[in-house]
Amino acid sequence: MPQRRVVSGRSQEPRQRFAEELHRLRTARKLSLRQLGERVGWDWSLFGKMEKGETLGSPDVVQGLDTFYGTPGLLLALWELAAGDKSQFKERYRRYMTLEAEAVSLWHFAVSVLPGLLQTAGYARELLASGGYKGKELDQQVEARMSRKALLEGEDAQPFRTILSEAAVRTALRDPTAWREQLEYLCEMAEQPNVTIQVLPQSAGLHGLSSTDVWFLRLPGGRTVAYTEHGYGGELFEDSAAVERMQRAYDAMRDLALSPAESRKFILCMLEELPCDPST
């Protein structure tokens, strides 16, 4: 049996260990970098740089690789060691990402921002830029977010339901063309068999999740966990009593939302209100 490699406290060794594991997993599958990029959905040159230790990649990229290789949490843990004190992960978020890869269905409520799984590149770019990202880091984050949408694609895609507050649907981008593309994309995704989109009108008033963005993950075996988030962090709930309270609030709110068909009409009406692009 080969001797287990030990990650020491020296700063470069965790980074090298992460790069080695990426290379080992890829070569074990007998994949070229280009083939890996095609299957996972990122630029293959990024994976080459990660395997050489030139970059660590973003958390979303690493999560995508964990999902592809069937190693939930392993690469994220190595990434965190390599990132050191600059890590973007808290333990509970890393745990959430591991559970998301295992989930058999997802459902969600958005207070003010559309969920990443339904964002266009234009929407993600403006949102991430407003949070301080810029330059190459911004490009990488946008690319990583776009790749996560693969969760909703393919024959085995997870069922996904989201309830969008009217505020989230009406908060437009600065770029009218990008905003039109985002609304058109919502209508397109609403037609996918595994995606359900509902709009909660402002006339519904206050409800139990009025200030909370929340994700629910249904796991194999029927257990459900919840993750609440805001712009600067989030919290994972695995306690059944806490999750049950949030589920009851979600169910009551869903009763107040427009039906999927009515919600699509609502978004289409918003599109009709937008000025047309004179170049088309």
XYZ file of N, CA and C in Angstrom:
840
model
N 0.845 -1.187 0.000
C 0.000 0.000 0.000
C 0.888 1.247 0.000
N 0.636 2.197 -0.921
C 1.478 3.402 -0.959
C 1.329 4.216 0.311
N 2.415 4.835 0.700
C 2.391 5.650 1.915
C 1.530 6.880 1.719
N 0.720 7.203 2.712
C -0.167 8.357 2.643
C 0.658 9.633 2.669
N 0.355 10.515 1.714
C 1.054 11.788 1.673
C 0.520 12.710 2.754
N 1.413 13.366 3.446
C 1.038 14.229 4.556
C 1.132 15.683 4.111
N 0.117 16.454 4.423
C 0.138 17.884 4.120
C 0.754 18.611 5.309
N 1.893 19.219 5.105
C 2.561 19.914 6.192
C 2.005 21.321 6.312
N 2.528 22.058 7.298
C 2.055 23.410 7.509
C 2.697 24.433 6.596
N 3.694 24.028 5.793
C 4.357 24.980 4.913
C 3.410 25.410 3.799
N 3.413 26.672 3.495
C 2.365 27.266 2.676
C 2.232 26.636 1.298
N 3.332 26.240 0.662
C 3.234 25.733 -0.694
C 2.787 24.272 -0.755
N 2.957 23.512 0.284
C 2.635 22.094 0.216
C 1.143 21.817 0.075
N 0.244 22.470 0.805
C -1.190 22.232 0.566
C -1.601 22.581 -0.853
N -1.005 23.619 -1.408
C -1.326 24.017 -2.783
C -0.882 22.937 -3.763
N 0.324 22.401 -3.538
C 0.833 21.352 -4.412
C 0.003 20.076 -4.268
N -0.405 19.784 -3.053
C -1.238 18.588 -2.814
C -2.563 18.701 -3.566
N -3.148 19.879 -3.567
C -4.397 20.124 -4.299
C -4.174 19.913 -5.796
N -3.082 20.474 -6.330
C -2.785 20.330 -7.754
C -2.559 18.866 -8.119
N -1.845 18.132 -7.263
C -1.576 16.717 -7.521
C -2.865 15.905 -7.566
N -3.793 16.219 -6.662
C -5.045 15.461 -6.615
C -5.892 15.742 -7.855
N -5.898 16.970 -8.309
C -6.616 17.290 -9.542
C -6.061 16.496 -10.718
N -4.726 16.432 -10.804
C -4.083 15.695 -11.900
C -4.369 14.195 -11.775
N -4.311 13.682 -10.560
C -4.539 12.248 -10.346
C -5.949 11.838 -10.749
N -6.936 12.633 -10.342
C -8.326 12.300 -10.658
C -8.576 12.339 -12.169
N -7.995 13.322 -12.840
C -8.216 13.424 -14.281
C -7.553 12.275 -15.035
N -6.299 11.991 -14.699
C -5.587 10.935 -15.418
C -6.170 9.563 -15.113
N -6.740 9.386 -13.917
C -7.388 8.119 -13.594
C -8.596 7.875 -14.498
N -9.241 8.945 -14.939
C -10.361 8.844 -15.880
C -9.885 8.784 -17.336
N -8.566 8.910 -17.542
C -7.971 8.897 -18.882
C -8.563 10.005 -19.761
N -8.650 11.187 -19.170
C -9.193 12.344 -19.871
C -8.081 13.345 -20.164
N -8.138 13.956 -21.317
C -7.266 15.084 -21.591
C -7.870 16.323 -20.934
N -7.086 17.380 -20.818
C -7.620 18.625 -20.258
C -8.782 19.136 -21.101
N -8.649 19.021 -22.415
C -9.710 19.488 -23.307
C -10.994 18.665 -23.105
N -10.862 17.363 -22.955
C -12.031 16.514 -22.727
C -12.693 16.840 -21.398
N -11.881 17.097 -20.379
C -12.439 17.469 -19.079
C -13.219 18.761 -19.192
N -12.656 19.751 -19.890
C -13.354 21.013 -20.068
C -14.679 20.842 -20.769
N -14.719 19.987 -21.781
C -15.961 19.759 -22.522
C -17.017 19.099 -21.649
N -16.607 18.186 -20.783
C -17.567 17.442 -19.956
C -18.066 18.250 -18.762
N -17.191 19.065 -18.199
C -17.579 19.820 -17.004
C -18.129 21.188 -17.347
N -17.696 21.755 -18.503
C -18.284 23.007 -18.944
C -17.457 24.250 -18.692
N -16.162 24.080 -18.391
C -15.271 25.236 -18.223
C -14.183 25.214 -19.286
N -13.493 26.327 -19.434
C -12.354 26.415 -20.340
C -11.268 25.451 -19.850
N -10.839 24.542 -20.721
C -9.878 23.515 -20.312
C -8.550 24.117 -19.849
N -8.205 25.309 -20.362
C -6.931 25.915 -19.971
C -6.899 26.255 -18.484
N -8.080 26.531 -17.901
C -8.141 26.802 -16.459
C -7.699 25.580 -15.669
N -8.155 24.380 -16.092
C -7.782 23.160 -15.382
C -6.276 22.906 -15.492
N -5.698 23.259 -16.657
C -4.256 23.108 -16.806
C -3.499 23.975 -15.813
N -3.959 25.208 -15.635
C -3.312 26.114 -14.690
C -3.483 25.627 -13.255
N -4.656 25.048 -12.949
C -4.889 24.535 -11.599
C -3.988 23.340 -11.305
N -3.795 22.465 -12.294
C -2.949 21.291 -12.087
C -1.470 21.658 -11.990
N -1.102 22.802 -12.546
C 0.278 23.269 -12.443
C 0.497 24.095 -11.172
N -0.587 24.369 -10.446
C -0.460 25.174 -9.239
C -0.392 26.652 -9.504
N -0.705 27.074 -10.755
C -0.644 28.498 -11.093
C -1.844 29.265 -10.568
N -2.961 28.577 -10.376
C -4.161 29.190 -9.810
C -4.932 28.125 -9.045
N -5.715 28.564 -8.076
C -6.541 27.626 -7.314
C -7.925 27.470 -7.920
N -8.316 28.405 -8.797
C -9.686 28.366 -9.296
C -10.650 28.898 -8.249
N -11.897 29.049 -8.648
C -12.910 29.568 -7.728
C -13.588 28.416 -6.999
N -14.269 28.698 -5.877
C -15.004 27.652 -5.159
C -16.018 26.917 -6.028
N -16.721 27.639 -6.906
C -17.718 26.990 -7.746
C -17.084 26.017 -8.735
N -15.912 26.368 -9.254
C -15.207 25.460 -10.152
C -14.856 24.170 -9.418
N -14.345 24.308 -8.203
C -13.933 23.139 -7.430
C -15.147 22.290 -7.064
N -16.257 22.925 -6.746
C -17.469 22.165 -6.457
C -17.904 21.372 -7.679
N -17.812 21.994 -8.856
C -18.172 21.298 -10.079
C -17.298 20.078 -10.316
N -16.011 20.179 -10.013
C -15.109 19.041 -10.167
C -15.425 17.952 -9.147
N -15.733 18.358 -7.909
C -16.130 17.377 -6.896
C -17.354 16.585 -7.368
N -18.310 17.277 -7.953
C -19.515 16.616 -8.442
C -19.186 15.682 -9.598
N -18.373 16.141 -10.535
C -18.027 15.343 -11.712
C -17.269 14.077 -11.322
N -16.306 14.208 -10.403
C -15.488 13.062 -10.024
C -16.161 12.169 -8.981
N -17.283 12.622 -8.420
C -17.936 11.831 -7.380
C -17.151 11.823 -6.084
N -16.533 12.953 -5.751
C -15.744 13.081 -4.515
C -16.275 14.224 -3.667
N -17.551 14.202 -3.292
C -18.154 15.366 -2.627
C -17.395 15.805 -1.381
N -16.932 17.041 -1.427
C -16.249 17.618 -0.271
C -14.744 17.458 -0.266
N -14.199 16.450 -0.960
C -12.756 16.205 -0.910
C -11.963 17.357 -1.508
N -12.277 17.708 -2.756
C -11.515 18.780 -3.402
C -11.762 20.121 -2.737
N -12.984 20.328 -2.244
C -13.264 21.576 -1.536
C -12.414 21.695 -0.270
N -12.244 20.577 0.425
C -11.421 20.597 1.639
C -9.964 20.888 1.299
N -9.448 20.256 0.233
C -8.076 20.519 -0.186
C -7.912 21.955 -0.672
N -8.938 22.447 -1.371
C -8.904 23.838 -1.834
C -8.796 24.786 -0.659
N -9.557 24.493 0.392
C -9.555 25.382 1.556
C -8.195 25.388 2.241
N -7.568 24.228 2.326
C -6.222 24.173 2.892
C -5.247 24.985 2.045
N -5.386 24.852 0.718
C -4.487 25.573 -0.176
C -4.716 27.080 -0.113
N -5.980 27.470 0.068
C -6.303 28.896 0.117
C -5.886 29.533 1.428
N -5.720 28.721 2.463
C -5.272 29.223 3.757
C -6.238 30.216 4.357
N -5.722 31.282 4.939
C -6.550 32.261 5.635
C -7.441 33.051 4.691
N -7.188 32.977 3.369
C -7.991 33.702 2.408
C -9.209 32.898 1.959
N -9.427 31.743 2.562
C -10.525 30.871 2.155
C -11.863 31.590 2.181
N -12.674 31.355 1.138
C -14.011 31.940 1.065
C -15.032 31.058 1.774
N -14.587 29.893 2.225
C -15.529 28.936 2.786
C -15.593 29.017 4.299
N -16.791 28.899 4.814
C -17.013 28.578 6.201
C -17.431 27.119 6.229
N -17.261 26.491 7.374
C -17.547 25.063 7.455
C -18.967 24.721 7.030
N -19.917 25.528 7.444
C -21.302 25.196 7.116
C -21.583 25.345 5.630
N -20.950 26.324 4.963
C -21.176 26.491 3.532
C -20.553 25.336 2.758
N -19.376 24.918 3.183
C -18.746 23.777 2.537
C -19.620 22.534 2.703
N -20.184 22.381 3.874
C -21.084 21.259 4.112
C -22.311 21.362 3.208
N -22.843 22.571 3.053
C -23.999 22.758 2.171
C -23.668 22.350 0.741
N -22.514 22.776 0.256
C -22.149 22.468 -1.123
C -22.005 20.962 -1.332
N -21.505 20.273 -0.331
C -21.413 18.817 -0.409
C -22.800 18.197 -0.499
N -23.716 18.686 0.332
C -25.080 18.151 0.328
C -25.804 18.482 -0.970
N -25.538 19.666 -1.529
C -26.192 20.043 -2.776
C -25.858 19.055 -3.891
N -24.606 18.587 -3.899
C -24.198 17.632 -4.922
C -24.927 16.301 -4.771
N -25.397 16.003 -3.558
C -26.088 14.737 -3.302
C -27.609 14.862 -3.436
N -28.120 16.092 -3.465
C -29.570 16.318 -3.392
C -30.295 15.707 -4.583
N -31.513 15.221 -4.312
C -32.358 14.683 -5.383
C -33.347 15.726 -5.874
N -33.557 16.802 -5.111
C -34.387 17.911 -5.574
C -34.026 19.167 -4.783
N -34.280 20.333 -5.394
C -33.959 21.622 -4.799
C -35.181 22.523 -4.877
N -35.424 23.296 -3.824
C -36.400 24.359 -3.940
C -35.934 25.566 -3.148
N -36.437 26.748 -3.538
C -35.743 27.984 -3.180
C -36.725 29.151 -3.132
N -36.372 30.167 -2.334
C -37.122 31.422 -2.331
C -36.142 32.578 -2.412
N -36.415 33.540 -3.312
C -35.547 34.703 -3.491
C -36.244 35.967 -3.006
N -35.598 36.684 -2.103
C -36.152 37.943 -1.606
C -35.905 39.077 -2.591
N -34.650 39.245 -3.022
C -34.331 40.416 -3.845
C -33.422 40.132 -5.034
N -32.810 38.952 -5.078
C -31.861 38.625 -6.144
C -32.240 37.279 -6.750
N -32.185 37.179 -8.064
C -32.500 35.929 -8.738
C -31.468 34.866 -8.373
N -31.862 33.602 -8.269
C -30.910 32.549 -7.902
C -29.866 32.332 -8.986
N -28.658 31.972 -8.575
C -27.568 31.790 -9.515
C -27.889 30.799 -10.613
N -28.684 29.775 -10.306
C -29.023 28.760 -11.297
C -29.878 29.316 -12.431
N -30.468 30.504 -12.245
C -31.312 31.100 -13.272
C -30.753 32.423 -13.791
N -29.522 32.738 -13.462
C -28.932 34.001 -13.887
C -28.266 33.870 -15.259
N -28.386 34.907 -16.071
C -27.593 35.011 -17.287
C -26.209 35.548 -16.915
N -25.287 35.478 -17.876
C -23.950 35.991 -17.615
C -23.983 37.497 -17.336
N -24.855 38.225 -18.052
C -24.955 39.662 -17.836
C -25.437 40.007 -16.437
N -26.421 39.264 -15.954
C -26.953 39.496 -14.607
C -25.881 39.164 -13.568
N -25.238 37.999 -13.728
C -24.219 37.588 -12.765
C -23.070 38.584 -12.723
N -22.667 39.083 -13.880
C -21.548 40.023 -13.928
C -21.865 41.311 -13.163
N -23.057 41.873 -13.392
C -23.397 43.118 -12.706
C -23.550 42.889 -11.211
N -24.144 41.756 -10.834
C -24.329 41.449 -9.420
C -22.987 41.256 -8.717
N -22.103 40.459 -9.313
C -20.812 40.182 -8.697
C -19.936 41.434 -8.668
N -20.021 42.249 -9.713
C -19.250 43.491 -9.733
C -19.701 44.421 -8.610
N -21.002 44.432 -8.332
C -21.505 45.275 -7.242
C -21.001 44.797 -5.890
N -20.593 43.517 -5.816
C -20.049 42.969 -4.578
C -18.546 43.120 -4.447
N -17.914 43.780 -5.434
C -16.494 44.084 -5.318
C -15.575 43.309 -6.235
N -16.095 42.329 -6.969
C -15.232 41.583 -7.889
C -14.896 42.456 -9.107
N -13.712 42.248 -9.648
C -13.321 42.993 -10.840
C -12.209 42.250 -11.571
N -11.981 42.654 -12.808
C -10.899 42.076 -13.589
C -11.042 40.582 -13.822
N -9.913 39.876 -13.775
C -9.896 38.441 -14.035
C -10.694 37.661 -12.999
N -10.657 38.140 -11.765
C -11.411 37.461 -10.716
C -12.903 37.511 -11.010
N -13.376 38.647 -11.517
C -14.779 38.776 -11.889
C -15.105 37.833 -13.039
N -14.249 37.788 -14.051
C -14.483 36.891 -15.187
C -14.574 35.441 -14.720
N -13.692 35.060 -13.824
C -13.661 33.688 -13.338
C -14.919 33.353 -12.544
N -15.364 34.292 -11.717
C -16.562 34.060 -10.921
C -17.804 33.937 -11.803
N -17.891 34.764 -12.831
C -19.024 34.687 -13.750
C -19.023 33.346 -14.473
N -17.853 32.941 -14.951
C -17.748 31.667 -15.660
C -18.129 30.504 -14.750
N -17.671 30.554 -13.510
C -17.989 29.488 -12.570
C -19.481 29.429 -12.286
N -20.095 30.597 -12.125
C -21.538 30.617 -11.836
C -22.333 30.068 -13.010
N -21.928 30.405 -14.215
C -22.633 29.900 -15.393
C -22.523 28.378 -15.489
N -21.385 27.846 -15.095
C -21.194 26.404 -15.205
C -22.075 25.637 -14.218
N -22.435 26.256 -13.105
C -23.262 25.561 -12.111
C -24.652 25.258 -12.643
N -25.054 25.958 -13.688
C -26.382 25.730 -14.242
C -26.511 24.347 -14.865
N -25.379 23.641 -14.986
C -25.420 22.267 -15.486
C -26.233 21.367 -14.562
N -26.434 21.792 -13.310
C -27.273 21.032 -12.377
C -28.693 20.853 -12.911
N -29.142 21.784 -13.751
C -30.510 21.743 -14.253
C -30.601 21.156 -15.662
N -29.500 20.642 -16.162
C -29.477 20.154 -17.539
C -29.320 18.639 -17.580
N -29.785 18.038 -18.649
C -29.619 16.603 -18.849
C -30.807 15.802 -18.357
N -30.820 14.527 -18.736
C -31.953 13.658 -18.391
C -32.077 13.426 -16.895
N -30.964 13.447 -16.178
C -30.984 13.188 -14.736
C -30.932 14.472 -13.907
N -31.290 15.594 -14.517
C -31.235 16.874 -13.802
C -32.175 16.868 -12.606
N -31.751 17.542 -11.553
C -32.556 17.616 -10.342
C -33.789 18.489 -10.561
N -34.941 18.104 -10.022
C -36.094 19.009 -10.043
C -35.775 20.261 -9.225
N -36.142 21.405 -9.762
C -35.844 22.674 -9.098
C -37.075 23.564 -9.123
N -37.485 24.041 -7.948
C -38.593 24.991 -7.816
C -38.075 26.247 -7.150
N -38.438 27.389 -7.701
C -38.089 28.647 -7.045
C -39.302 29.562 -7.019
N -39.464 30.261 -5.911
C -40.464 31.311 -5.783
C -39.694 32.629 -5.729
N -39.969 33.511 -6.671
C -39.270 34.783 -6.768
C -40.178 35.901 -6.278
N -39.712 36.664 -5.334
C -40.497 37.813 -4.923
C -40.625 38.769 -6.103
N -41.725 39.528 -6.146
C -41.906 40.493 -7.226
C -40.740 41.478 -7.261
N -40.208 41.806 -6.083
C -39.069 42.735 -6.033
C -37.864 42.181 -6.775
N -37.620 40.860 -6.632
C -36.487 40.240 -7.316
C -36.660 40.287 -8.831
N -37.915 40.139 -9.280
C -38.182 40.132 -10.716
C -38.183 41.546 -11.287
N -38.482 42.534 -10.476
C -38.570 43.916 -10.967
C -37.277 44.709 -10.771
N -36.328 44.185 -10.018
C -35.075 44.913 -9.820
C -34.219 44.751 -11.064
N -34.264 45.752 -11.936
C -33.652 45.649 -13.263
C -32.149 45.897 -13.216
N -31.471 45.438 -14.260
C -30.057 45.742 -14.453
C -29.900 47.137 -15.045
N -28.706 47.697 -14.938
C -28.451 49.008 -15.533
C -28.473 48.932 -17.057
N -28.064 47.791 -17.587
C -28.035 47.587 -19.031
C -29.380 47.033 -19.490
N -30.196 47.815 -20.207
C -31.528 47.353 -20.621
C -31.487 46.086 -21.472
N -30.477 45.970 -22.335
C -30.371 44.782 -23.180
C -30.097 43.540 -22.342
N -29.205 43.662 -21.368
C -28.890 42.539 -20.491
C -30.096 42.154 -19.642
N -30.885 43.165 -19.235
C -32.071 42.888 -18.435
C -33.131 42.166 -19.262
N -33.297 42.575 -20.502
C -34.236 41.879 -21.384
C -33.803 40.422 -21.564
N -32.521 40.201 -21.771
C -32.017 38.843 -21.940
C -32.278 38.006 -20.691
N -32.161 38.635 -19.514
C -32.411 37.906 -18.274
C -33.879 37.497 -18.159
N -34.791 38.397 -18.446
C -36.210 38.062 -18.375
C -36.588 37.006 -19.413
N -36.008 37.112 -20.602
C -36.267 36.107 -21.635
C -35.756 34.738 -21.185
N -34.639 34.746 -20.500
C -34.076 33.480 -20.021
C -34.967 32.861 -18.947
N -35.536 33.686 -18.068
C -36.471 33.166 -17.074
C -37.659 32.485 -17.745
N -38.202 33.114 -18.778
C -39.330 32.520 -19.511
C -38.925 31.207 -20.168
N -37.724 31.189 -20.704
C -37.225 29.967 -21.348
C -37.074 28.835 -20.335
N -36.492 29.145 -19.183
C -36.280 28.117 -18.164
C -37.595 27.644 -17.568
N -38.593 28.522 -17.533
C -39.898 28.144 -16.981
C -40.567 27.050 -17.806
N -40.100 26.851 -19.027
C -40.665 25.818 -19.889
C -39.956 24.478 -19.744
N -38.860 24.455 -18.991
C -38.139 23.199 -18.801
C -38.939 22.276 -17.876
N -39.007 20.986 -18.180
C -39.849 20.083 -17.399
C -39.432 19.922 -15.942
N -38.156 20.139 -15.632
C -37.693 19.963 -14.259
C -37.627 21.265 -13.478
N -38.041 22.380 -14.108
C -37.946 23.701 -13.461
C -39.335 24.301 -13.278
N -39.613 24.748 -12.070
C -40.873 25.422 -11.760
C -40.558 26.800 -11.199
N -41.103 27.835 -11.838
C -40.878 29.211 -11.398
C -42.210 29.845 -11.033
N -42.285 30.405 -9.845
C -43.468 31.142 -9.411
C -43.057 32.523 -8.932
N -43.945 33.473 -9.118
C -43.710 34.844 -8.662
C -44.641 35.128 -7.489
N -44.078 35.681 -6.434
C -44.871 36.089 -5.278
C -45.150 37.580 -5.398
N -46.392 37.980 -5.685
C -46.678 39.412 -5.874
C -46.556 40.197 -4.573
N -46.246 41.478 -4.716
C -46.128 42.336 -3.528
C -47.443 42.411 -2.769
N -48.549 42.242 -3.470
C -49.858 42.311 -2.825
C -50.080 41.179 -1.837
N -49.211 40.149 -1.859
C -49.344 39.038 -0.902
C -49.029 39.492 0.516
N -48.324 40.614 0.649
C -48.022 41.145 1.978
C -46.885 40.411 2.662
N -46.757 40.626 3.966
C -45.694 40.003 4.747
C -45.964 38.513 4.925
N -44.878 37.755 5.098
C -44.999 36.306 5.299
C -43.802 35.834 6.100
N -43.740 34.550 6.384
C -42.718 34.019 7.281
C -41.297 34.060 6.767
N -41.108 34.316 5.471
C -39.760 34.376 4.895
C -39.507 35.737 4.251
N -40.157 36.778 4.750
C -40.073 38.106 4.131
C -38.655 38.645 4.036
N -37.762 38.221 4.918
C -36.399 38.757 4.908
C -35.346 37.665 4.735
N -35.753 36.514 4.195
C -34.850 35.361 4.164
C -34.803 34.694 2.802
N -33.628 34.693 2.181
C -33.393 33.830 1.030
C -33.097 32.427 1.571
N -33.749 31.425 1.031
C -33.565 30.079 1.584
C -33.543 29.038 0.483
N -32.691 28.037 0.673
C -32.629 26.852 -0.179
C -33.020 25.641 0.655
N -33.815 24.763 0.091
C -34.119 23.473 0.698
C -33.542 22.380 -0.198
N -32.878 21.424 0.407
C -32.308 20.297 -0.325
C -32.969 19.013 0.158
N -33.604 18.278 -0.741
C -34.133 16.955 -0.404
C -33.044 15.940 -0.712
N -32.622 15.208 0.313
C -31.502 14.290 0.191
C -31.997 12.859 0.005
N -31.140 11.972 -0.501
C -31.533 10.563 -0.597
C -31.980 10.048 0.769
N -33.072 9.323 0.794
C -33.615 8.855 2.065
C -34.723 9.730 2.597
N -34.939 10.893 1.954
C -36.062 11.743 2.325
C -35.746 12.867 3.281
N -34.527 12.923 3.852
C -34.191 14.006 4.787
C -34.038 15.314 4.027
N -34.459 16.416 4.664
C -34.360 17.742 4.062
C -33.519 18.647 4.952
N -32.636 19.429 4.326
C -31.870 20.447 5.053
C -32.169 21.794 4.414
N -31.872 22.859 5.128
C -32.136 24.212 4.632
C -30.887 25.059 4.785
N -30.731 25.998 3.859
C -29.603 26.930 3.909
C -30.130 28.329 3.657
N -29.957 29.220 4.629
C -30.362 30.615 4.460
C -29.118 31.430 4.124
N -29.302 32.464 3.284
C -28.138 33.227 2.870
C -28.461 34.702 2.683
N -27.395 35.496 2.747
C -27.468 36.919 2.432
C -26.184 37.265 1.711
N -25.975 38.515 1.404
C -24.837 38.903 0.586
C -23.478 38.622 1.194
N -23.398 38.391 2.511
C -22.105 38.246 3.162
C -21.958 36.944 3.939
N -22.839 35.985 3.683
C -22.711 34.712 4.376
C -24.013 33.945 4.383
N -24.027 32.883 5.167
C -25.216 32.062 5.246
C -25.123 31.078 6.399
N -26.180 30.313 6.591
C -26.218 29.346 7.684
C -26.961 28.090 7.237
N -26.377 26.942 7.547
C -26.963 25.651 7.210
C -27.756 25.136 8.401
N -28.981 24.662 8.135
C -29.835 24.091 9.168
C -30.085 22.621 8.850
N -29.648 21.740 9.733
C -29.903 20.311 9.566
C -30.847 19.780 10.637
N -31.090 20.575 11.668
C -32.029 20.184 12.718
C -33.441 20.103 12.145
N -34.105 18.987 12.328
C -35.402 18.748 11.694
C -36.455 19.750 12.140
N -36.434 20.166 13.408
C -37.445 21.098 13.901
C -37.305 22.457 13.219
N -36.073 22.954 13.085
C -35.844 24.247 12.441
C -36.217 24.194 10.966
N -35.845 23.100 10.302
C -36.168 22.952 8.884
C -37.675 22.872 8.687
N -38.348 22.166 9.584
C -39.805 22.031 9.475
C -40.496 23.387 9.602
N -40.019 24.244 10.496
C -40.614 25.575 10.646
C -40.466 26.370 9.355
N -39.291 26.306 8.754
C -39.075 27.044 7.506
C -39.889 26.449 6.364
N -40.036 25.145 6.362
C -40.848 24.513 5.322
C -42.315 24.936 5.424
N -42.815 25.028 6.639
C -44.205 25.468 6.822
C -44.379 26.895 6.308
N -43.386 27.760 6.604
C -43.447 29.140 6.111
C -43.384 29.161 4.588
N -42.564 28.297 4.018
C -42.440 28.229 2.556
C -43.748 27.759 1.925
N -44.348 26.729 2.493
C -45.602 26.200 1.955
C -46.719 27.239 2.017
N -46.771 27.982 3.135
C -47.803 29.021 3.266
C -47.572 30.120 2.241
N -46.316 30.471 1.987
C -45.990 31.491 1.007
C -46.321 31.010 -0.404
N -46.064 29.742 -0.685
C -46.356 29.196 -2.005
C -47.837 29.293 -2.330
N -48.678 29.179 -1.312
C -50.121 29.309 -1.524
C -50.497 30.721 -1.955
N -49.640 31.710 -1.636
C -49.910 33.100 -1.991
C -49.329 33.483 -3.352
N -48.455 32.635 -3.890
C -47.759 32.957 -5.133
C -48.639 32.702 -6.346
N -48.287 33.341 -7.446
C -48.949 33.076 -8.714
C -48.623 31.655 -9.169
N -49.514 31.055 -9.924
C -49.241 29.727 -10.459
C -48.080 29.814 -11.447
N -47.458 28.689 -11.794
C -46.373 28.738 -12.797
C -46.806 29.396 -14.107
N -48.005 29.082 -14.591
C -48.486 29.677 -15.844
C -48.702 31.179 -15.672
N -49.307 31.579 -14.557
C -49.535 33.004 -14.300
C -48.208 33.745 -14.124
N -47.240 33.068 -13.527
C -45.932 33.682 -13.298
C -45.215 33.939 -14.616
N -45.310 32.993 -15.533
C -44.679 33.191 -16.844
C -45.344 34.360 -17.581
N -46.672 34.469 -17.480
C -47.377 35.588 -18.104
C -46.937 36.911 -17.474
N -46.729 36.898 -16.156
C -46.282 38.097 -15.445
C -44.941 38.566 -16.006
N -44.004 37.636 -16.191
C -42.685 37.994 -16.711
C -42.778 38.442 -18.162
N -43.639 37.797 -18.939
C -43.836 38.208 -20.332
C -44.396 39.627 -20.416
N -45.309 39.961 -19.505
C -45.851 41.327 -19.469
C -44.755 42.332 -19.161
N -43.832 41.975 -18.277
C -42.710 42.865 -17.985
C -41.849 43.075 -19.225
N -41.667 42.009 -19.993
C -40.886 42.115 -21.224
C -41.551 43.077 -22.211
N -42.872 43.017 -22.286
C -43.594 43.887 -23.206
C -43.482 45.356 -22.815
N -43.262 45.598 -21.528
C -43.140 46.967 -21.047
C -41.760 47.569 -21.307
N -40.767 46.701 -21.596
C -39.422 47.197 -21.837
C -39.300 47.833 -23.208
N -38.510 48.884 -23.340
C -38.307 49.494 -24.676
C -37.592 48.523 -25.597
N -37.940 48.538 -26.860
C -37.321 47.663 -27.836
C -35.930 48.194 -28.202
N -35.037 47.280 -28.559
C -33.698 47.658 -29.007
C -33.813 48.192 -30.436
N -33.480 49.457 -30.669
C -33.623 50.028 -32.014
C -32.744 49.363 -33.061
N -31.722 48.615 -32.636
C -30.840 47.965 -33.597
C -31.422 46.690 -34.146
N -32.546 46.183 -33.553
C -33.141 44.926 -34.007
C -34.318 45.202 -34.902
